[in-house]
PDB file of C-alpha atoms in Angstrom:
ATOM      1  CA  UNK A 929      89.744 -24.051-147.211  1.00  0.00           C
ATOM      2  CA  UNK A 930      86.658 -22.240-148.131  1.00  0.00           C
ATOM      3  CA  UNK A 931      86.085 -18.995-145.742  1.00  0.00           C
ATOM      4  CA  UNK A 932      82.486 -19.141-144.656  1.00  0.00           C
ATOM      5  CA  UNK A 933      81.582 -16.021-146.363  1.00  0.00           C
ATOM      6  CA  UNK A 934      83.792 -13.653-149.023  1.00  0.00           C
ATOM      7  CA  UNK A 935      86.237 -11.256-147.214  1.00  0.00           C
ATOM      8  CA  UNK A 936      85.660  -7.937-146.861  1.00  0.00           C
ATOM      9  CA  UNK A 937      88.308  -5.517-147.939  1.00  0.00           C
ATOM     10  CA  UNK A 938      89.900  -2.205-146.659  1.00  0.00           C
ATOM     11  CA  UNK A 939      93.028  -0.123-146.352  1.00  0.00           C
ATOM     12  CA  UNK A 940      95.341  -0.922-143.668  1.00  0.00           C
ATOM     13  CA  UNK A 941      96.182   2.249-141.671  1.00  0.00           C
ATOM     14  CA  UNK A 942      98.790   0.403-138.816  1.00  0.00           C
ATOM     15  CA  UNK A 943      98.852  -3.156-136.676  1.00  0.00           C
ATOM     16  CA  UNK A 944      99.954  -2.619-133.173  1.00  0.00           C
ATOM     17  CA  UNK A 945     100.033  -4.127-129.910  1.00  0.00           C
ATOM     18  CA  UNK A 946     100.745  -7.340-132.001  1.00  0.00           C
ATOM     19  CA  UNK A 947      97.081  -8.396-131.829  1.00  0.00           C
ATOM     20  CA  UNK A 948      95.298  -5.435-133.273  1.00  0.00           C
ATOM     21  CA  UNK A 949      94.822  -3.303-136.105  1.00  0.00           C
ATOM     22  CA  UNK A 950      93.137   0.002-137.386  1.00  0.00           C
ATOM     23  CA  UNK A 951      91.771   0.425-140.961  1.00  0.00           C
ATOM     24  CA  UNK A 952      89.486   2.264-143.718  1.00  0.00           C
ATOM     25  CA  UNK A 953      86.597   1.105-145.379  1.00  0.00           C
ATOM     26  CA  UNK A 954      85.580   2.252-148.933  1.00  0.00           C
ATOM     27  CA  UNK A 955      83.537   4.731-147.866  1.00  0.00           C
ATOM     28  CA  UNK A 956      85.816   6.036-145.256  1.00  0.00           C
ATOM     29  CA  UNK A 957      84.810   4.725-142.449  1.00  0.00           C
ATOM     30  CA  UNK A 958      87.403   3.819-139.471  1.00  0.00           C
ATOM     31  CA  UNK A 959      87.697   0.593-137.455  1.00  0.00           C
ATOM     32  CA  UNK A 960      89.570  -1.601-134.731  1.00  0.00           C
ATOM     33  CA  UNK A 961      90.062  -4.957-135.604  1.00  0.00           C
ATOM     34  CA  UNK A 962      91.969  -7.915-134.618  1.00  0.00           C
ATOM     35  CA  UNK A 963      94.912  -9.503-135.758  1.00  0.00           C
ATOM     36  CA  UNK A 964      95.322 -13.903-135.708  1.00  0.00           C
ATOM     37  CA  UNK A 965      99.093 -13.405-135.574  1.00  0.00           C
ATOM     38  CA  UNK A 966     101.001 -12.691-132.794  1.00  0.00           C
ATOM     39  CA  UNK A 967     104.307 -12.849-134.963  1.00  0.00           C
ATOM     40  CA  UNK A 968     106.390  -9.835-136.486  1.00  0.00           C
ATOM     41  CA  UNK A 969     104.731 -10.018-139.706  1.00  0.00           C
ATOM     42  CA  UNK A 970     107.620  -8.525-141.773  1.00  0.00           C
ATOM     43  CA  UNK A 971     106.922  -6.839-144.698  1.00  0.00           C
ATOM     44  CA  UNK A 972     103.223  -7.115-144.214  1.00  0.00           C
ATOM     45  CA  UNK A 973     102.121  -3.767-142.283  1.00  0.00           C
ATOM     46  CA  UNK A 974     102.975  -1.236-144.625  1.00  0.00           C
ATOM     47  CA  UNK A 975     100.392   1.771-143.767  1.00  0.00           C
ATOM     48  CA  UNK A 976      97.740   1.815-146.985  1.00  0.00           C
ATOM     49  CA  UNK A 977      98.364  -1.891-148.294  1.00  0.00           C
ATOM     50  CA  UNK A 978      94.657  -3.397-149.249  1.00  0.00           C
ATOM     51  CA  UNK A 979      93.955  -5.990-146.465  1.00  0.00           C
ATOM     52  CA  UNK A 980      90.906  -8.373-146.076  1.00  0.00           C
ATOM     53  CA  UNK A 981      89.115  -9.128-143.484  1.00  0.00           C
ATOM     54  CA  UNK A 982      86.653 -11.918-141.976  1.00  0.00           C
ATOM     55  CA  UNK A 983      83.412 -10.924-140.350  1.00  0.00           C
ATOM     56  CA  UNK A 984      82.327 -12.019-136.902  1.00  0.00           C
ATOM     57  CA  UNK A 985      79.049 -11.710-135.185  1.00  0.00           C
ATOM     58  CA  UNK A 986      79.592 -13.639-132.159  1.00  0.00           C
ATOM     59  CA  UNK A 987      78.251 -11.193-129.240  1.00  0.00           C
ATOM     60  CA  UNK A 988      81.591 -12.821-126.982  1.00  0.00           C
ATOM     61  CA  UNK A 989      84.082 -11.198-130.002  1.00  0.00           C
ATOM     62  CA  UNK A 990      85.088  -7.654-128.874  1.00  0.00           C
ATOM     63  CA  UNK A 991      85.629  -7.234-132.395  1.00  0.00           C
ATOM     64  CA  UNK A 992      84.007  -7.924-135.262  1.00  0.00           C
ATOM     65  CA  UNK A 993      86.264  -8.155-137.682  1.00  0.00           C
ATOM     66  CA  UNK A 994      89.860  -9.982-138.293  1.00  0.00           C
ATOM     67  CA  UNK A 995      92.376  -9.484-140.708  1.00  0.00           C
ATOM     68  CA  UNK A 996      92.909 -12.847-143.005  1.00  0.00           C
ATOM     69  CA  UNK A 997      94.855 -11.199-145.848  1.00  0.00           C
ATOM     70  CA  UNK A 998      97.449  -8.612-146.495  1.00  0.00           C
ATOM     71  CA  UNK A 999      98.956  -7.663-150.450  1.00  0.00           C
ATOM     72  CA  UNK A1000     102.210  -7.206-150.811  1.00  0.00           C
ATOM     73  CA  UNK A1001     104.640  -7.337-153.197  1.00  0.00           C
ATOM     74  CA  UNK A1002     101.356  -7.447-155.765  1.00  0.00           C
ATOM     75  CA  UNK A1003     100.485 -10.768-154.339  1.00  0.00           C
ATOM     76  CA  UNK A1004      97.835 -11.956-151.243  1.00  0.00           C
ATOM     77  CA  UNK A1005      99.325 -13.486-148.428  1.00  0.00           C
ATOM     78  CA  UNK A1006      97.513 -15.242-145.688  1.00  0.00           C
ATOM     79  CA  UNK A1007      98.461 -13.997-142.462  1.00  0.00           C
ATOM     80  CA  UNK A1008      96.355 -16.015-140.145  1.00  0.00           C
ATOM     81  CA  UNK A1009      98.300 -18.503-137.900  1.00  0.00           C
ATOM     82  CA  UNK A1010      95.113 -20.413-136.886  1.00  0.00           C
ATOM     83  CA  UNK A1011      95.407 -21.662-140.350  1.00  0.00           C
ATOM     84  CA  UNK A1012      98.404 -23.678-141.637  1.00  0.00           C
ATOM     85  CA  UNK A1013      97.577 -26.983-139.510  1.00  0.00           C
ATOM     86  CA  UNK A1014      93.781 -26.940-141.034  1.00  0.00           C
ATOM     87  CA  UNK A1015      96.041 -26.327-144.543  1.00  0.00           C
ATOM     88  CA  UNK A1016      98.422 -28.930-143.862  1.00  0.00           C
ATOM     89  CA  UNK A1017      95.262 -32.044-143.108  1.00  0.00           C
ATOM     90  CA  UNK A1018      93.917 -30.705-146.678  1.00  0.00           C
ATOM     91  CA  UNK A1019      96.635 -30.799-148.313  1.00  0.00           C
ATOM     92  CA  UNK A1020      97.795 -34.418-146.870  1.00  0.00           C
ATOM     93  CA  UNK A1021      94.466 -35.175-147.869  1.00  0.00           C
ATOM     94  CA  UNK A1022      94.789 -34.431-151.862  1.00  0.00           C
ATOM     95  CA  UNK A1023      98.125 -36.083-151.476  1.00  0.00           C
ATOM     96  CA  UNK A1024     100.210 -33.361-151.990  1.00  0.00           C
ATOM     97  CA  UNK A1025     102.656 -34.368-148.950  1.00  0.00           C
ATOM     98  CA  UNK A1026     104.925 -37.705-150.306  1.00  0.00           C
ATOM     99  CA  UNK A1027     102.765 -40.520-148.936  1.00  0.00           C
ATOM    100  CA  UNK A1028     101.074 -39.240-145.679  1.00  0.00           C
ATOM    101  CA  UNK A1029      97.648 -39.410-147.024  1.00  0.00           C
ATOM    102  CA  UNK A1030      98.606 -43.392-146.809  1.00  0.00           C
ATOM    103  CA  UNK A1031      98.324 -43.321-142.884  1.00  0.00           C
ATOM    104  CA  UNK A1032      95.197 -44.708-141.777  1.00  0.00           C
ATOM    105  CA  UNK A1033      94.200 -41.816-138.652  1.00  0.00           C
ATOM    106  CA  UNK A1034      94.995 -38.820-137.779  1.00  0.00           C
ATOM    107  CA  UNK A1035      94.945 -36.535-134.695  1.00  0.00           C
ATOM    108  CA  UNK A1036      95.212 -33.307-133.734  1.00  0.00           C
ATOM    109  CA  UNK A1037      97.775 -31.305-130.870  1.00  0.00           C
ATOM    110  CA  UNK A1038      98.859 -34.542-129.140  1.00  0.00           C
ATOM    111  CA  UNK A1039     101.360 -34.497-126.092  1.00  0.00           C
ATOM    112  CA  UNK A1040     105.004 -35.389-127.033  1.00  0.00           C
ATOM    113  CA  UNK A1041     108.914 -34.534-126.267  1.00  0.00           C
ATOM    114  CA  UNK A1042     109.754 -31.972-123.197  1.00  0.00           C
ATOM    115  CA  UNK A1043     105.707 -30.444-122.922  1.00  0.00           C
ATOM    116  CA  UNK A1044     105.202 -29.743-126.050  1.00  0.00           C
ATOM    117  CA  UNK A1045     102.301 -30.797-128.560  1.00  0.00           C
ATOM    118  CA  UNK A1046     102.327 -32.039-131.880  1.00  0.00           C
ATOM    119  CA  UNK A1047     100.616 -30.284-134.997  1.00  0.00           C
ATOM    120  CA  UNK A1048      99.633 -33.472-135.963  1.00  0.00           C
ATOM    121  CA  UNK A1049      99.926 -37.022-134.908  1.00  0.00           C
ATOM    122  CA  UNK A1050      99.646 -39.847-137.905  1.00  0.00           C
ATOM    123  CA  UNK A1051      99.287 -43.496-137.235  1.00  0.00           C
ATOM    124  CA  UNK A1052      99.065 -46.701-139.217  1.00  0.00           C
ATOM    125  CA  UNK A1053      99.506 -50.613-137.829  1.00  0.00           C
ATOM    126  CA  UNK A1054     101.838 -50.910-140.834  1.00  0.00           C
ATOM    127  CA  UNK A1055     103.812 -47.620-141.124  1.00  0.00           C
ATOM    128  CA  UNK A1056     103.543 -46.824-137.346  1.00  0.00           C
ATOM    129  CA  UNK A1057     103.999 -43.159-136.485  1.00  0.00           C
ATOM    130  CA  UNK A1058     104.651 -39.871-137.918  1.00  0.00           C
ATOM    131  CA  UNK A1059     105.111 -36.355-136.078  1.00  0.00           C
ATOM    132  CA  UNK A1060     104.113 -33.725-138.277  1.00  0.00           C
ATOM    133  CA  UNK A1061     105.061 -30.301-137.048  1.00  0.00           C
ATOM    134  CA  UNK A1062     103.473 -27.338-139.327  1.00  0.00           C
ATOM    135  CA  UNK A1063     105.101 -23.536-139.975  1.00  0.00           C
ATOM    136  CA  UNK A1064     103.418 -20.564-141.266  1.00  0.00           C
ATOM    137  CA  UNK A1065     104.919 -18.957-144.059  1.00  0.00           C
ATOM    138  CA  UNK A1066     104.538 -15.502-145.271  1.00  0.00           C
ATOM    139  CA  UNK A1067     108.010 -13.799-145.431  1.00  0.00           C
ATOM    140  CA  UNK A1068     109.673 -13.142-148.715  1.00  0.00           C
ATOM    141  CA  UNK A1069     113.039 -10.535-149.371  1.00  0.00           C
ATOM    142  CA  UNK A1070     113.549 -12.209-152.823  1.00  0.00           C
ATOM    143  CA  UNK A1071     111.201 -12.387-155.718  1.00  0.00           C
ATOM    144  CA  UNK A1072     110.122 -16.044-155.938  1.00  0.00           C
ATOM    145  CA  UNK A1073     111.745 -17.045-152.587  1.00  0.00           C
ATOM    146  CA  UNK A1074     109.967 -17.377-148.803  1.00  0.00           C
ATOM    147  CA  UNK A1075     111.508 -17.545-146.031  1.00  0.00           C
ATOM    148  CA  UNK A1076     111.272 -18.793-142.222  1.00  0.00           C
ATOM    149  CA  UNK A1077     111.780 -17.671-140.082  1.00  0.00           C
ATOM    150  CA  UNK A1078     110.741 -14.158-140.357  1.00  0.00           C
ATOM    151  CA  UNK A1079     112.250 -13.715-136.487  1.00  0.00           C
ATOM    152  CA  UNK A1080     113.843 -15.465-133.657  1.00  0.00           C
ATOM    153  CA  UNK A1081     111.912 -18.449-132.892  1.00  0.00           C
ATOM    154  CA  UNK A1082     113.870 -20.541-129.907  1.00  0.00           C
ATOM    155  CA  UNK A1083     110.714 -22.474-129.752  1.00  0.00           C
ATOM    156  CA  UNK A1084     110.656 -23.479-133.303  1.00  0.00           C
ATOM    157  CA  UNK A1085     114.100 -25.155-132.385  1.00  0.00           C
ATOM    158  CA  UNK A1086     112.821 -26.700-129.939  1.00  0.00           C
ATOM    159  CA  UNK A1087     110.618 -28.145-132.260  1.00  0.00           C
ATOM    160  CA  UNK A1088     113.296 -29.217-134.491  1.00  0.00           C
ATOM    161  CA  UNK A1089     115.146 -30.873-131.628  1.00  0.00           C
ATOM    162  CA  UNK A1090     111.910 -32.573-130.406  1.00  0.00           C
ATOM    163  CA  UNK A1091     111.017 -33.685-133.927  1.00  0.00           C
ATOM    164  CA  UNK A1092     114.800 -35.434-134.001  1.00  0.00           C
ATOM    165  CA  UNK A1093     114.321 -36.941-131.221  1.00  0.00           C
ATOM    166  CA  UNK A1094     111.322 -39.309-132.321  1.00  0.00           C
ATOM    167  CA  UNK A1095     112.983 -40.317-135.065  1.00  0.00           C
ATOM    168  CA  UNK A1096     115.728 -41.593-132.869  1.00  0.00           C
ATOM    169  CA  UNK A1097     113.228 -43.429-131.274  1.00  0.00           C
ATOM    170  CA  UNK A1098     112.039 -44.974-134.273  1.00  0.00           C
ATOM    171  CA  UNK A1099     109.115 -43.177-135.504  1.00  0.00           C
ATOM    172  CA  UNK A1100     109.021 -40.726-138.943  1.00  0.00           C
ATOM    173  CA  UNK A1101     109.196 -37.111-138.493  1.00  0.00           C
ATOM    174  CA  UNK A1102     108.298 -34.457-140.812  1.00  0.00           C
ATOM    175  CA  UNK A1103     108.488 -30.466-140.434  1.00  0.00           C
ATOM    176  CA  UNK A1104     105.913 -29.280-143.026  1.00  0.00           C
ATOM    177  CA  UNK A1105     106.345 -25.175-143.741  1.00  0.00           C
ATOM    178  CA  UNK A1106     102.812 -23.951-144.952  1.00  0.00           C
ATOM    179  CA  UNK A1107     103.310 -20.744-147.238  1.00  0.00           C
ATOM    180  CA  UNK A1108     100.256 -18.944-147.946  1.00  0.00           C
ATOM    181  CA  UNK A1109     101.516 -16.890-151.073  1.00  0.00           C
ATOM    182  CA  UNK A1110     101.437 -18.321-154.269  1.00  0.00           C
ATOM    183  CA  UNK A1111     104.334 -16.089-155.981  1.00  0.00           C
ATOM    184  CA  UNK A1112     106.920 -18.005-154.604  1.00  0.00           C
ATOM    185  CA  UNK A1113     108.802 -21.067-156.271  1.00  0.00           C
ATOM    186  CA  UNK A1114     110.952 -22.224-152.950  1.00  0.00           C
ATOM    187  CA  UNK A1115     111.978 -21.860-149.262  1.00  0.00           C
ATOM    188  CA  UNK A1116     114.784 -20.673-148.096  1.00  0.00           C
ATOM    189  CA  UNK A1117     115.706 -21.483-143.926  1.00  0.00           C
ATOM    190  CA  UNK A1118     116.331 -17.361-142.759  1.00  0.00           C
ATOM    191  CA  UNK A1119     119.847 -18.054-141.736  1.00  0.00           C
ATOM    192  CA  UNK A1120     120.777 -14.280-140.803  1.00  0.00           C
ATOM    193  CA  UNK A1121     117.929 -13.651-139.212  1.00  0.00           C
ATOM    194  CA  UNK A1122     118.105 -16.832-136.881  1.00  0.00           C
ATOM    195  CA  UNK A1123     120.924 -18.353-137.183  1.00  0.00           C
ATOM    196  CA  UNK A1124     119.948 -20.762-134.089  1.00  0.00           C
ATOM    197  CA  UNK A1125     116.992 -21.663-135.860  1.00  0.00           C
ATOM    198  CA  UNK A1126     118.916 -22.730-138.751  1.00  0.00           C
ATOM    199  CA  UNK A1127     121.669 -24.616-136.696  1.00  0.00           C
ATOM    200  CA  UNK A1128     118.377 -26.899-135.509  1.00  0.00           C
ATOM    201  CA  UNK A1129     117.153 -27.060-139.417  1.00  0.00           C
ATOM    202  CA  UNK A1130     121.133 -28.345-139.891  1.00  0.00           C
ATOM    203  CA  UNK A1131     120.772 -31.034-137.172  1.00  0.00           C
ATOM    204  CA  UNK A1132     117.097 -32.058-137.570  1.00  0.00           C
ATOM    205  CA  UNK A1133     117.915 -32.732-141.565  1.00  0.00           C
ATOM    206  CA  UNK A1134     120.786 -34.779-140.275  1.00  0.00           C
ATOM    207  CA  UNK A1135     119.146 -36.739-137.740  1.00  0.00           C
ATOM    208  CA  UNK A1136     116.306 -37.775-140.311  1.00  0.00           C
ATOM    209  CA  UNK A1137     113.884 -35.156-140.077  1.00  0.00           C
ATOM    210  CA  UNK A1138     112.480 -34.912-143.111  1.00  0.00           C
ATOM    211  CA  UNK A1139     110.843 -31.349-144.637  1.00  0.00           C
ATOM    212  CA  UNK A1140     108.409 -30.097-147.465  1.00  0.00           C
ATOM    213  CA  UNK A1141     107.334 -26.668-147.995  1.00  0.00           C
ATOM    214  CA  UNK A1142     103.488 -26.555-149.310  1.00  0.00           C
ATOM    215  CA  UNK A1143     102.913 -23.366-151.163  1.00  0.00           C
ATOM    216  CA  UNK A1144      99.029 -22.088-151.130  1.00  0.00           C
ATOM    217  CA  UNK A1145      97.142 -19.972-153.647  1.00  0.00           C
ATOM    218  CA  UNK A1146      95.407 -17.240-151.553  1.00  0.00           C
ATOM    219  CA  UNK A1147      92.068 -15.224-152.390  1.00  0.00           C
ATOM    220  CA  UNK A1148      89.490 -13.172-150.591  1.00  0.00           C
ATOM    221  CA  UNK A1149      87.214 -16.821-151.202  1.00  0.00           C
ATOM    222  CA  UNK A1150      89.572 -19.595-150.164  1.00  0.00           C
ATOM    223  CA  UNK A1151      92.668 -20.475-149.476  1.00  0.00           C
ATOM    224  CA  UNK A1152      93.984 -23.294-150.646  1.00  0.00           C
ATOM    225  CA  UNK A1153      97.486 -25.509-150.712  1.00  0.00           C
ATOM    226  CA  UNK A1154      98.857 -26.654-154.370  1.00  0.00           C
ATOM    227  CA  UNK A1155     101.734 -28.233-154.172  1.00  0.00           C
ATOM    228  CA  UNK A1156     104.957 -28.742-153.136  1.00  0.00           C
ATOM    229  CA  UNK A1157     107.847 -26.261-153.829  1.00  0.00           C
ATOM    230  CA  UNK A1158     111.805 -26.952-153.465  1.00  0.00           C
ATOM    231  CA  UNK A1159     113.353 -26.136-149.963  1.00  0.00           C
ATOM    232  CA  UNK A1160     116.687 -24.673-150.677  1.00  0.00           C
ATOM    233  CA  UNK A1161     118.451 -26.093-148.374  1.00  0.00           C
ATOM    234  CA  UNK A1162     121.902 -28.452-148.192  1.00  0.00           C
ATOM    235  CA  UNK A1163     120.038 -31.271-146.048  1.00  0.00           C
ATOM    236  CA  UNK A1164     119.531 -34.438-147.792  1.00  0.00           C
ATOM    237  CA  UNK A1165     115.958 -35.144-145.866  1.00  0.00           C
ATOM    238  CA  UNK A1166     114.790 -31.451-147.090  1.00  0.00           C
ATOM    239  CA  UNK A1167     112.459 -31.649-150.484  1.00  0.00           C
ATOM    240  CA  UNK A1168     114.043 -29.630-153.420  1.00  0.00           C
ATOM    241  CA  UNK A1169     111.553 -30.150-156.043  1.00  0.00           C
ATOM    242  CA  UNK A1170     108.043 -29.382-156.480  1.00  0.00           C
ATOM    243  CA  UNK A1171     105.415 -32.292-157.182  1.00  0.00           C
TER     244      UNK A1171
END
């Protein structure tokens, strides 16, 4: 994914509120922007880390500008949560996820299990369905290692359950977990930090839910999914190597 014009970076001075954030140009100058990610963002609002930013000149936007990229731990990581499922069609596209590019359509946010909506909806008169439910990524503790969650998510295990339950009615499912940071080699389910989360991951895996982790390489031009890294993880469904 291409942005529609090169970032523009700056010096993060604090993110607050959840959907907002203050920062320094070059020359010094101060500005409000907001923030596409409602989530805790751990590790990625130290005061003075280089962000980038997209520009907006939509008279409806009260503000012009929105962060896309934080560095951290000398890497870029995409922070923008309006992203993975765009991420995830490109890179079932260049047939980076096992055979899903084989499906013959594709929709978007379609109705399924207790009100929910899935990421994406694949179809095929000879493979029938699959349920594709996409994850931002952008946590990492470990060098080499990401991690999800980065917080308590009881709707992600919802998900989980949801996703379980279409395969027991006969249709593929797939959790895909879209990490936009390039330095790391594999995923990791963030068992202390949600343990009910990971109880779902234990079940889902179990049930038939099958996972891949799509790691992205990230710049202030595009960002753009790889390949496939391992998911560290005991269930026999979840990927452990990298295509």
């Amino acid at each position: 994914m291409i942005f529609d014009r090169p970032l523009l970076p700056a010096t993060l001075v604090q993110r607050y509120k959840r959907f907002l954030f203050d920062a320094h140009l070059a020359d010094g100058t101060a500005l409000t922007g907001s923030c596409p990610n409602t989530g805790s963002m751990r590790g990625l609002t130290t005061p003075g880390s280089r962000i980038w930013m997209s520009e907006h000149d939509s008279p409806t936007r009260k503000y012009r500008r929105m962060l896309e990229i934080v560095e951290a731990d000398d890497t870029l990581v995409g922070i923008n949560t309006g992203l993975p499922n765009r991420l995830a069609e490109e890179a079932i596209r260049l047939e980076l996820v096992a055979d899903l590019h084989l499906y013959e359509s594709l929709a978007r946010e379609q109705k399924y299990g207790r009100n929910s909506r899935i990421d994406i909806l694949l179809s095929d008169s000879v493979r029938g369905r699959a349920y594709v439910e996409v994850k931002n990524v952008h946590f990492s503790r470990k060098p080499s290692v990401a991690e999800f969650p980065d917080s308590p998510t009881a709707r992600g295990a919802k998900h989980l359950e949801e996703l379980g339950d279409m395969v027991e009615a006969g249709h593929r499912a797939i959790m895909v977990y879209l990490v936009q940071r390039s330095d790391c080699d594999s995923l990791r389910i963030c068992r202390d930090y949600d343990p009910v989360y990971a109880a779902a991951f234990d079940r889902a895996m179990g049930r038939g839910v099958e996972a891949y982790a799509v790691k992205c390489m990230v710049s202030p031009v595009e960002i753009a999914p790889i390949g496939l890294i391992a998911i560290d993880e005991a269930g026999a469904n979840a990927v452990r190597n990298s295509a």
